[in-house]
Coordinates of C-alpha atoms in Angstrom, one line a residue:
Chain A
M1 CA -32.5 36.7 -18.3
L2 CA -31.0 38.6 -15.4
D3 CA -30.7 42.4 -15.4
A4 CA -29.0 44.8 -12.9
P5 CA -31.0 46.7 -10.3
A6 CA -31.7 50.4 -10.9
Y7 CA -29.3 52.7 -9.1
D8 CA -31.9 53.5 -6.5
Q9 CA -33.2 49.9 -6.0
I10 CA -32.3 47.8 -3.0
E11 CA -31.6 44.1 -3.7
V12 CA -31.0 41.2 -1.5
T13 CA -30.1 38.0 -3.3
L14 CA -29.5 34.6 -1.6
I15 CA -27.7 31.9 -3.6
G16 CA -27.3 28.1 -2.6
P17 CA -26.8 25.5 -2.0
G18 CA -24.4 24.4 -4.7
F19 CA -21.8 24.1 -2.1
G20 CA -22.8 26.5 0.6
E21 CA -24.5 29.8 0.6
S22 CA -23.8 33.4 -0.4
A23 CA -25.8 36.6 0.0
L24 CA -25.4 39.7 -2.1
I25 CA -26.8 43.0 -1.2
H26 CA -27.2 46.0 -3.5
L27 CA -27.1 49.1 -1.3
G28 CA -27.7 51.4 -4.0
N29 CA -25.8 53.1 -6.8
N30 CA -23.7 50.0 -7.8
N31 CA -22.5 49.6 -4.2
W32 CA -22.6 45.7 -3.3
V33 CA -21.9 43.7 -0.2
V34 CA -21.1 40.0 -0.3
I35 CA -21.7 37.8 2.6
D36 CA -20.0 34.3 2.4
S37 CA -19.4 32.3 -0.7
C38 CA -20.7 29.3 -2.4
I39 CA -19.7 27.3 -5.5
D40 CA -22.2 27.2 -8.4
S41 CA -23.1 23.6 -9.1
N42 CA -23.0 24.2 -12.8
T43 CA -19.9 26.3 -13.2
K44 CA -18.0 25.1 -10.2
K45 CA -17.0 28.8 -9.6
P46 CA -17.9 31.3 -6.9
A47 CA -21.7 31.9 -7.5
A48 CA -21.5 35.5 -6.2
L49 CA -19.0 36.5 -9.0
A50 CA -21.1 34.5 -11.6
Y51 CA -24.3 36.2 -10.6
L52 CA -22.8 39.7 -10.7
N53 CA -21.2 38.9 -14.1
S54 CA -24.6 37.7 -15.4
I55 CA -26.3 41.0 -14.5
G56 CA -23.5 43.1 -16.0
V57 CA -21.9 44.2 -12.8
N58 CA -18.1 44.6 -12.5
A59 CA -17.3 43.0 -9.3
S60 CA -14.0 44.5 -8.9
E61 CA -15.4 48.0 -8.9
A62 CA -18.9 47.4 -7.3
V63 CA -18.2 45.0 -4.4
K64 CA -17.3 47.4 -1.4
L65 CA -17.5 44.9 1.6
I66 CA -16.9 41.2 1.8
I67 CA -18.2 39.5 5.2
I68 CA -16.8 36.1 6.0
T69 CA -19.2 34.9 8.8
H70 CA -17.3 31.9 10.0
W71 CA -14.8 29.3 8.5
H72 CA -17.2 26.3 7.9
D73 CA -16.5 25.2 4.4
D74 CA -20.1 25.5 3.3
H75 CA -19.8 29.3 3.8
V76 CA -16.2 30.0 2.6
R77 CA -15.7 27.8 -0.4
G78 CA -14.5 30.0 -3.2
I79 CA -14.3 33.2 -1.0
S80 CA -10.6 33.6 -1.8
D81 CA -11.6 34.0 -5.5
V82 CA -14.0 36.7 -4.5
L83 CA -11.3 38.4 -2.6
E84 CA -9.0 38.3 -5.5
A85 CA -11.7 39.6 -7.8
C86 CA -12.5 42.6 -5.6
P87 CA -9.2 44.0 -4.6
D88 CA -10.6 47.2 -3.2
A89 CA -13.3 45.7 -1.0
L90 CA -13.2 46.0 2.7
V91 CA -12.9 42.5 4.3
C92 CA -14.8 41.8 7.5
A93 CA -14.2 38.6 9.4
S94 CA -14.3 37.2 13.0
S95 CA -11.5 37.8 15.2
V96 CA -10.5 34.2 15.0
L97 CA -8.9 34.9 11.8
S98 CA -6.3 37.1 13.4
N99 CA -5.9 34.8 16.4
E100 CA -2.6 32.9 16.3
E101 CA -3.9 30.1 18.5
F102 CA -6.7 29.5 16.0
L103 CA -4.3 29.6 13.1
A104 CA -1.8 27.2 14.6
T105 CA -4.6 24.8 15.3
V106 CA -6.0 24.6 11.9
L107 CA -3.1 25.1 9.6
P108 CA -1.6 21.7 10.2
F109 CA -4.6 20.4 8.3
K110 CA -3.8 22.2 5.2
E111 CA -0.6 20.0 4.8
N112 CA -2.8 16.9 4.4
N113 CA -2.4 16.6 0.6
L114 CA -3.1 12.8 0.9
I115 CA -6.8 13.4 1.3
A116 CA -9.0 14.2 -1.8
N117 CA -11.8 15.5 0.4
K118 CA -10.7 19.1 0.8
S119 CA -11.6 21.1 3.9
G120 CA -12.2 24.8 4.5
V121 CA -8.6 25.0 5.7
E122 CA -7.3 25.2 2.2
E123 CA -9.6 28.1 1.5
L124 CA -8.6 29.7 4.8
S125 CA -5.0 29.3 3.8
K126 CA -5.6 31.1 0.6
I127 CA -7.5 33.9 2.3
L128 CA -4.7 34.5 4.7
N129 CA -2.1 34.6 1.9
I130 CA -4.2 37.1 0.2
L131 CA -4.7 39.2 3.2
E132 CA -0.9 39.0 4.1
K133 CA -0.1 40.3 0.5
R134 CA -2.4 43.2 0.9
S135 CA -1.0 44.1 4.4
K136 CA 2.5 43.9 3.0
A137 CA 1.5 46.1 0.2
G138 CA 0.5 48.7 2.7
V139 CA -3.3 48.5 2.2
K140 CA -4.4 49.5 5.7
H141 CA -7.8 49.8 7.2
K142 CA -9.2 47.3 4.6
L143 CA -9.6 44.5 7.3
K144 CA -12.0 44.8 10.0
R145 CA -12.6 42.5 12.9
A146 CA -16.2 41.7 13.5
F147 CA -17.7 41.7 17.1
S148 CA -20.9 42.6 18.8
D149 CA -22.6 46.0 17.9
R150 CA -19.8 47.2 15.7
E151 CA -20.5 49.5 12.7
V152 CA -18.3 48.1 10.0
Y153 CA -19.3 50.1 6.9
R154 CA -21.2 53.2 6.2
L155 CA -22.4 54.6 2.8
D156 CA -23.3 58.3 2.8
S157 CA -26.8 59.5 1.5
S158 CA -24.8 61.5 -1.2
E159 CA -23.4 58.4 -2.6
S160 CA -26.2 55.8 -2.1
G161 CA -28.4 56.7 -5.2
H162 CA -31.6 56.8 -3.2
G163 CA -30.8 59.7 -0.9
V164 CA -30.6 57.8 2.4
D165 CA -27.7 56.6 4.5
C166 CA -26.6 52.9 4.6
N167 CA -25.1 51.5 7.8
I168 CA -23.9 48.0 8.4
W169 CA -23.2 46.5 11.9
T170 CA -22.0 43.1 13.0
L171 CA -24.0 41.9 15.9
S172 CA -21.7 39.0 16.9
P173 CA -19.6 37.2 18.0
S174 CA -19.8 38.5 21.6
D175 CA -16.6 38.3 23.7
K176 CA -17.9 35.3 25.5
Q177 CA -18.7 33.4 22.3
F178 CA -15.3 34.1 21.0
D179 CA -13.7 32.8 24.2
K180 CA -15.8 29.7 24.3
F181 CA -14.8 29.2 20.6
L182 CA -11.1 29.0 21.5
V183 CA -11.9 26.5 24.3
E184 CA -13.7 24.4 21.9
L185 CA -10.8 24.6 19.5
T186 CA -8.4 23.0 21.9
K187 CA -10.2 19.7 21.1
L188 CA -9.0 20.0 17.5
V189 CA -5.3 20.6 18.2
P190 CA -3.5 17.8 16.3
E191 CA -1.3 15.4 18.4
I192 CA 2.2 14.5 17.3
K193 CA 2.4 10.8 16.4
R194 CA -1.4 10.6 15.9
T195 CA -2.6 9.3 12.6
K196 CA -3.6 12.3 10.4
Y197 CA -7.3 12.9 9.6
R198 CA -9.3 15.5 7.7
A199 CA -10.1 18.7 9.6
P200 CA -13.2 18.0 11.5
S201 CA -16.0 20.4 12.0
C202 CA -16.2 22.2 15.4
S203 CA -18.7 24.6 16.8
A204 CA -17.7 27.5 14.7
N205 CA -21.4 28.4 14.4
H206 CA -21.3 29.9 17.7
S207 CA -18.8 32.4 16.5
S208 CA -20.7 33.3 13.4
I209 CA -21.1 36.9 12.4
V210 CA -24.7 38.2 12.3
T211 CA -25.1 41.2 10.2
L212 CA -27.6 44.0 10.2
I213 CA -28.0 46.3 7.4
K214 CA -30.0 49.5 7.6
I215 CA -30.9 51.4 4.6
G216 CA -32.9 54.5 5.7
G217 CA -36.0 53.1 7.4
Q218 CA -35.5 49.6 6.0
S219 CA -33.4 46.9 7.6
F220 CA -32.2 43.5 6.8
L221 CA -30.9 40.8 9.1
F222 CA -28.4 38.0 8.1
G223 CA -28.3 35.3 10.6
A224 CA -25.3 33.2 9.2
D225 CA -25.2 30.0 11.2
L226 CA -25.5 31.4 14.7
E227 CA -27.2 29.0 16.9
E228 CA -29.1 29.5 20.2
T229 CA -27.5 28.6 23.5
T230 CA -28.6 28.3 27.0
D231 CA -26.3 31.1 28.0
V232 CA -27.8 34.6 27.7
E233 CA -24.3 36.1 26.9
T234 CA -24.1 34.1 23.8
G235 CA -26.1 33.0 20.8
W236 CA -29.3 34.8 19.8
S237 CA -30.1 35.8 23.3
V238 CA -27.4 38.5 23.5
I239 CA -28.4 39.7 20.1
V240 CA -32.0 40.3 21.0
S241 CA -30.9 42.5 23.9
S242 CA -28.6 44.5 21.7
S243 CA -29.1 48.4 22.0
I244 CA -28.4 48.8 18.2
L245 CA -31.7 46.9 17.5
A246 CA -33.9 49.1 19.5
N247 CA -37.1 49.6 17.4
V248 CA -35.5 48.0 14.5
K249 CA -37.7 45.5 12.6
S250 CA -36.1 43.8 9.6
M251 CA -38.1 43.2 6.4
I252 CA -35.8 40.4 5.2
F253 CA -34.2 37.6 7.4
K254 CA -31.5 35.3 6.2
V255 CA -32.7 32.4 8.5
P256 CA -29.7 31.1 10.5
H257 CA -28.3 27.7 10.2
H258 CA -30.5 26.5 7.3
G259 CA -33.7 26.9 9.5
S260 CA -32.6 24.4 12.3
E261 CA -34.5 24.4 15.4
N262 CA -31.2 25.0 17.5
A263 CA -30.9 28.3 15.9
H264 CA -34.4 29.5 16.7
N265 CA -35.2 32.3 19.1
N266 CA -38.9 33.4 19.3
D267 CA -37.9 36.8 20.5
V268 CA -36.0 37.3 17.2
W269 CA -39.3 37.0 15.4
K270 CA -41.3 39.0 17.8
Q271 CA -38.9 41.9 18.2
M272 CA -36.5 42.0 15.4
L273 CA -38.6 41.2 12.3
H274 CA -41.8 42.6 10.6
G275 CA -44.8 40.4 10.8
S276 CA -44.8 40.0 7.0
A277 CA -41.0 39.6 6.8
Y278 CA -39.5 37.6 4.0
A279 CA -37.5 34.7 5.5
I280 CA -35.0 33.1 3.1
L281 CA -32.8 30.2 3.7
T282 CA -30.5 27.6 2.0
P283 CA -30.9 23.8 2.7
F284 CA -28.1 21.8 4.2
N285 CA -27.6 18.2 3.0
R286 CA -24.4 16.9 4.6
G287 CA -25.2 15.7 8.0
V288 CA -27.3 12.8 9.4
K289 CA -30.1 15.3 9.5
K290 CA -31.0 17.2 6.5
L291 CA -32.0 20.8 7.2
P292 CA -34.6 22.4 7.2
A293 CA -36.4 19.3 8.7
P294 CA -40.2 19.1 8.0
G295 CA -40.7 20.4 11.5
D296 CA -38.6 23.3 10.8
V297 CA -40.5 24.2 7.7
K298 CA -43.8 23.9 9.8
R299 CA -42.4 26.1 12.5
L300 CA -41.2 28.8 10.2
S301 CA -44.2 28.7 8.0
S302 CA -46.3 29.6 11.1
L303 CA -44.3 32.7 11.7
T304 CA -44.3 34.2 8.1
S305 CA -46.2 33.5 4.9
N306 CA -43.1 34.6 3.0
L307 CA -40.7 31.6 3.4
F308 CA -38.3 30.8 0.6
S309 CA -35.6 28.3 0.1
T310 CA -33.0 28.2 -2.6
S311 CA -33.6 24.6 -3.2
N312 CA -35.9 21.7 -2.3
I313 CA -34.0 19.6 0.1
A314 CA -36.1 16.5 -0.8
Q315 CA -34.7 16.3 -4.3
T316 CA -31.3 15.3 -3.5
K317 CA -30.9 11.8 -4.8
S318 CA -27.6 11.4 -6.6
S319 CA -27.8 12.7 -10.1
I320 CA -24.6 10.8 -11.3
K321 CA -25.4 8.1 -13.7
R322 CA -23.4 4.9 -13.0
S323 CA -23.3 1.5 -14.4
S324 CA -26.1 -0.9 -13.3
A325 CA -23.7 -3.1 -11.4
V326 CA -22.6 -0.1 -9.3
E327 CA -26.0 1.2 -8.8
K328 CA -27.1 -2.3 -7.6
S329 CA -24.2 -2.6 -5.2
I330 CA -24.9 0.8 -3.6
K331 CA -28.5 0.0 -3.1
E332 CA -27.7 -3.4 -1.5
T333 CA -25.0 -2.1 0.9
I334 CA -26.3 1.2 2.0
G335 CA -29.6 2.0 0.3
G336 CA -28.5 5.1 -1.7
I337 CA -26.2 8.1 -1.9
R338 CA -27.3 11.6 -2.4
D339 CA -25.8 14.6 -4.0
L340 CA -23.8 16.9 -1.5
E341 CA -24.2 19.7 -4.0
P342 CA -27.8 20.0 -5.1
K343 CA -28.3 22.4 -8.0
T344 CA -27.9 26.1 -7.2
G345 CA -30.9 28.2 -6.8
I346 CA -31.3 31.9 -6.3
I347 CA -33.8 34.0 -4.4
R348 CA -33.9 37.6 -5.4
L349 CA -35.8 40.3 -3.6
R350 CA -35.9 43.9 -4.9
N351 CA -37.8 46.9 -3.8
S352 CA -39.4 49.5 -6.0
G353 CA -36.6 52.0 -5.7
S354 CA -36.8 55.4 -4.0
E355 CA -40.4 56.0 -5.0
D356 CA -41.6 53.2 -2.8
Q357 CA -38.8 51.6 -0.7
E358 CA -41.1 49.3 1.3
S359 CA -42.6 47.5 -1.7
W360 CA -40.9 44.3 -2.4
A361 CA -40.9 41.7 -5.2
C362 CA -39.6 38.2 -5.0
E363 CA -38.2 36.3 -8.0
L364 CA -37.1 32.6 -7.9
F365 CA -34.5 31.0 -10.2
N366 CA -33.5 27.5 -10.9
T367 CA -34.2 25.3 -7.9
A368 CA -35.4 28.1 -5.6
C369 CA -39.0 27.6 -4.2
K370 CA -41.5 28.8 -1.8
L371 CA -41.9 26.5 1.4
Chain B
M1 CA 8.8 -40.8 20.8
K2 CA 8.5 -39.3 17.5
T3 CA 11.0 -36.4 17.1
N4 CA 11.2 -35.8 13.5
D5 CA 7.7 -35.5 12.3
L6 CA 6.7 -32.8 9.9
L7 CA 4.0 -30.2 10.3
D8 CA 1.2 -31.8 8.2
Y9 CA -0.5 -29.1 6.4
D10 CA -2.9 -31.5 4.8
N11 CA -4.4 -32.0 8.3
I12 CA -5.0 -28.2 8.7
E13 CA -8.7 -28.2 8.2
I14 CA -10.1 -25.5 5.9
N15 CA -13.8 -25.2 6.3
D16 CA -16.5 -23.1 4.7
N17 CA -16.0 -20.3 7.1
D18 CA -12.4 -19.8 6.0
M19 CA -13.5 -19.4 2.4
A20 CA -16.4 -17.1 3.2
M21 CA -16.1 -13.3 3.4
D22 CA -17.3 -11.3 6.3
S23 CA -21.0 -10.4 6.5
N24 CA -22.1 -7.7 4.1
F25 CA -19.1 -8.2 1.8
Q26 CA -16.6 -6.7 4.3
R27 CA -12.8 -7.1 4.1
I28 CA -11.6 -10.3 2.6
S29 CA -9.7 -12.1 5.3
I30 CA -9.1 -15.5 3.8
L31 CA -5.5 -15.3 3.6
D32 CA -4.9 -13.7 6.9
H33 CA -7.1 -16.3 8.5
L34 CA -5.2 -19.2 7.0
S35 CA -1.9 -17.7 7.8
N36 CA -3.1 -17.4 11.6
K37 CA -4.3 -21.0 11.4
I38 CA -0.9 -22.2 10.2
E39 CA 0.9 -20.3 12.7
N40 CA -1.2 -21.5 15.5
A41 CA -0.7 -25.2 14.4
F42 CA 3.0 -24.6 14.3
Q43 CA 3.1 -23.1 17.7
L44 CA 1.1 -25.9 19.1
Q45 CA 3.6 -28.4 17.8
I46 CA 6.5 -26.5 19.2
T47 CA 4.8 -26.3 22.6
Q48 CA 4.2 -30.1 22.6
K49 CA 7.9 -30.7 21.7
E50 CA 9.1 -28.4 24.4
D51 CA 7.1 -30.3 27.0
L52 CA 8.5 -33.7 25.9
L53 CA 12.0 -32.1 26.0
N54 CA 11.4 -30.8 29.6
T55 CA 10.3 -34.1 30.6
A56 CA 13.4 -35.8 29.2
I57 CA 15.5 -33.3 31.0
E58 CA 13.8 -34.1 34.2
E59 CA 14.1 -37.9 33.7
D60 CA 17.7 -38.2 32.7
A61 CA 19.1 -35.2 34.7
K62 CA 21.6 -34.5 32.0
P63 CA 22.0 -31.9 29.4
V64 CA 20.1 -32.6 26.0
S65 CA 20.6 -30.6 23.0
I66 CA 17.3 -29.3 21.7
F67 CA 18.2 -30.3 18.2
D68 CA 18.5 -33.9 19.4
K69 CA 14.8 -33.8 20.2
I70 CA 13.0 -31.7 17.6
S71 CA 13.4 -30.6 14.2
I72 CA 12.4 -27.3 12.5
P73 CA 9.2 -28.1 10.6
E74 CA 9.5 -27.9 6.8
F75 CA 6.8 -27.1 4.4
K76 CA 5.5 -30.3 2.9
K77 CA 3.6 -28.5 0.3
E78 CA 2.8 -24.8 -0.4
Y79 CA -0.7 -23.7 0.0
K80 CA -1.7 -21.3 -2.7
S81 CA -4.9 -19.4 -2.6
K82 CA -5.5 -16.2 -4.5
I83 CA -8.4 -14.0 -4.6
S84 CA -8.1 -10.9 -7.0
F85 CA -10.2 -7.8 -6.5
N86 CA -11.1 -5.6 -9.4
P87 CA -12.7 -2.3 -8.4
I88 CA -15.2 -0.8 -10.7
Q89 CA -16.0 2.2 -8.6
E90 CA -14.3 3.8 -5.7
W91 CA -14.9 6.8 -3.4
E92 CA -12.7 8.4 -0.7
G93 CA -14.8 9.3 2.2
Y94 CA -14.4 11.1 5.4
V95 CA -16.5 10.7 8.5
V96 CA -18.7 13.6 9.2
D97 CA -21.1 12.4 11.9
I98 CA -21.3 9.4 14.0
E99 CA -24.6 8.1 15.4
K100 CA -25.3 5.0 17.5
D101 CA -25.7 2.6 14.6
S102 CA -24.4 4.5 11.6
F103 CA -22.0 7.2 10.4
T104 CA -22.4 9.8 7.8
A105 CA -19.6 10.3 5.3
Q106 CA -18.8 12.8 2.6
L107 CA -17.5 11.1 -0.5
V108 CA -15.3 12.1 -3.4
D109 CA -15.7 10.0 -6.4
I110 CA -12.0 9.0 -7.1
T111 CA -12.9 7.1 -10.2
D112 CA -13.9 10.3 -11.7
L113 CA -11.7 13.0 -10.1
E114 CA -11.9 15.2 -13.1
H115 CA -15.5 16.1 -12.4
C116 CA -14.9 16.2 -8.7
V117 CA -18.3 15.1 -7.7
T118 CA -19.1 15.2 -4.0
E119 CA -21.7 12.9 -2.4
V120 CA -22.9 11.9 1.0
A121 CA -24.1 8.7 2.3
E122 CA -24.8 6.8 5.6
F123 CA -23.1 3.6 6.5
P124 CA -24.0 0.9 9.0
I125 CA -21.3 0.7 11.6
L126 CA -22.0 -3.1 11.7
D127 CA -20.4 -3.1 8.1
L128 CA -17.0 -2.2 9.3
S129 CA -14.4 -4.8 10.1
D130 CA -13.2 -5.1 13.8
N131 CA -9.8 -3.7 12.7
D132 CA -11.5 -0.5 11.4
I133 CA -13.9 0.2 14.4
P134 CA -11.3 1.9 16.6
L135 CA -10.5 4.2 13.7
L136 CA -14.0 5.5 13.3
Q137 CA -13.8 9.1 14.4
P138 CA -14.9 12.4 12.8
G139 CA -12.5 13.3 10.1
A140 CA -11.3 9.8 9.6
V141 CA -10.5 8.9 6.0
F142 CA -11.6 5.7 4.3
R143 CA -11.7 4.0 0.9
W144 CA -15.0 2.6 -0.3
S145 CA -14.7 0.3 -3.2
L146 CA -17.3 -1.7 -5.3
G147 CA -16.1 -4.3 -7.5
Y148 CA -15.6 -8.1 -8.2
T149 CA -13.5 -10.6 -6.5
R150 CA -12.4 -13.8 -8.4
S151 CA -11.2 -17.0 -6.6
N152 CA -8.8 -19.6 -7.9
S153 CA -11.8 -21.7 -8.8
G154 CA -13.2 -18.9 -10.9
V155 CA -16.0 -17.9 -8.6
K156 CA -16.8 -14.2 -9.2
R157 CA -18.6 -12.1 -6.5
R158 CA -19.7 -8.5 -6.5
V159 CA -18.5 -7.0 -3.2
S160 CA -18.4 -3.7 -1.4
Q161 CA -15.5 -3.1 1.0
I162 CA -14.7 -0.3 3.4
V163 CA -11.1 0.1 4.5
F164 CA -10.1 2.9 6.8
R165 CA -6.8 4.6 5.8
Q166 CA -3.8 4.6 8.1
L167 CA -2.5 8.0 6.9
P168 CA 1.0 9.2 8.1
K169 CA 1.3 10.5 11.6
W170 CA 1.6 14.1 12.6
T171 CA 5.1 14.9 13.1
R172 CA 6.9 17.5 15.2
S173 CA 7.9 19.3 12.0
D174 CA 4.3 19.5 10.7
I175 CA 3.2 21.3 14.0
E176 CA 6.2 23.5 14.0
K177 CA 5.8 24.5 10.4
A178 CA 2.1 25.4 11.2
N179 CA 3.1 27.4 14.2
S180 CA 5.6 29.4 12.3
K181 CA 2.9 30.1 9.6
A182 CA 0.4 31.1 12.2
N183 CA 2.9 33.5 13.9
K184 CA 3.7 35.0 10.6
F185 CA 0.1 35.6 9.6
A186 CA -0.8 37.0 13.1
N187 CA 2.1 39.4 12.9
T188 CA 2.0 40.6 9.4
I189 CA -1.9 40.9 8.5
V190 CA -3.0 44.3 9.9
W191 CA -6.5 44.4 11.3
E192 CA -8.5 47.4 12.2

């Protein structure tokens, strides 16, 4: 069903939700980038590895860069397996992963073996063990901190297969975002003699890594979960004013934070994207508010006619078959429950190769749909 | 003055409310409730006898042994009431979001841990028992059980109960261990 892209074809694939989201980018000539990780709803394994395997790509040789945008568990689940499977890949993560204060705050939650609901801390701990092992083995310059306007990877035109350079920048987090995150983190510090609890979520979204990939005249923007703020030195406002982005208009946009309004910035659409840009997103089903909300879909649809989601969020009623007594009790007490992990869908965009790099085709697999 | 009367459990009134469960099938509190009632009745009787004793001391102005005046109540008959609960479905949940009237929780089906199914649901805060309300916070862990209760008289009811778990407390050792690991990772992982 699935075939590998030609050596000179650029591909952008978004997989989700399963549990989270993952993006794969073929830069050309079998050089791949993986941004975040999600678990496939069928195989319960990292979807990025399953996808590459299904199209006949050997991940251990082909993946050159892995970006971990932030530590929320819908973005890191299974990333340690991806790291293990791609030992030569450069790993790029936010500075928080190398911050002792951050690690000291979250690692106590890893010891909470009494809880069946695992958090992203277990994954974080596995990642740290892998990175420590690599560092001890003397694998240097394979770990890069991400911050505003940093070029983290370059693929020369002679190796790219289509004859043009590839450059990858991280556009966030800004210094101020990072500082704010550390302040926010202090609220999570476990207190001695206080009853244990599962690691709660904090505003890690504000320290998300936004990634810009430029391949010749084409560019692609991956918004992670970065939200907008009222402070011009943080959020999307600081990115819009980035000097790296002067006259750069992206053809593909991974919509930030599942299309939510609090991640929206009009200037991003006006200044950073083509008028006919493909906007791709994964839905979010875990909170009180499901994302994207109907209003979000309406807003995004008014900005592009090419809006796609890996799954239709409305179809999330629990798929588990239980006895009639249990079903009746659920209905009587809380009305109903829903799947946290709707079926995994795939949006795949490929261009026509070096002959016509600006012509794109979109394919949808499984639950993926146009919004 | 009667000084040797027994605590009369037959006169502790058990009404319908004692036998009913909290609204919306919350925690079953019958045994706790009866226990409190018995204790209250006992306390009341002791208080009455102490008042009598004090009065006697004042009147006679001479030492009186407390054992001359009151006796330790004895159980006249043992009250037995048992309600068994048989769960047919259980989840472990943790609180993700809290709104004004409800909270959202992520659930792991612990009846079927092999398939590791994760679901999400919204619960009315009104359904929580008073004891659990202070424990409601993001990250708090609870057990949600659906099942049947059966009383002595054979009455069977389908019930749903939420009980927040009192997990162990963080210890100094937990924190020190984490600090030590954090220090090790920060110093050994080489970032560019």
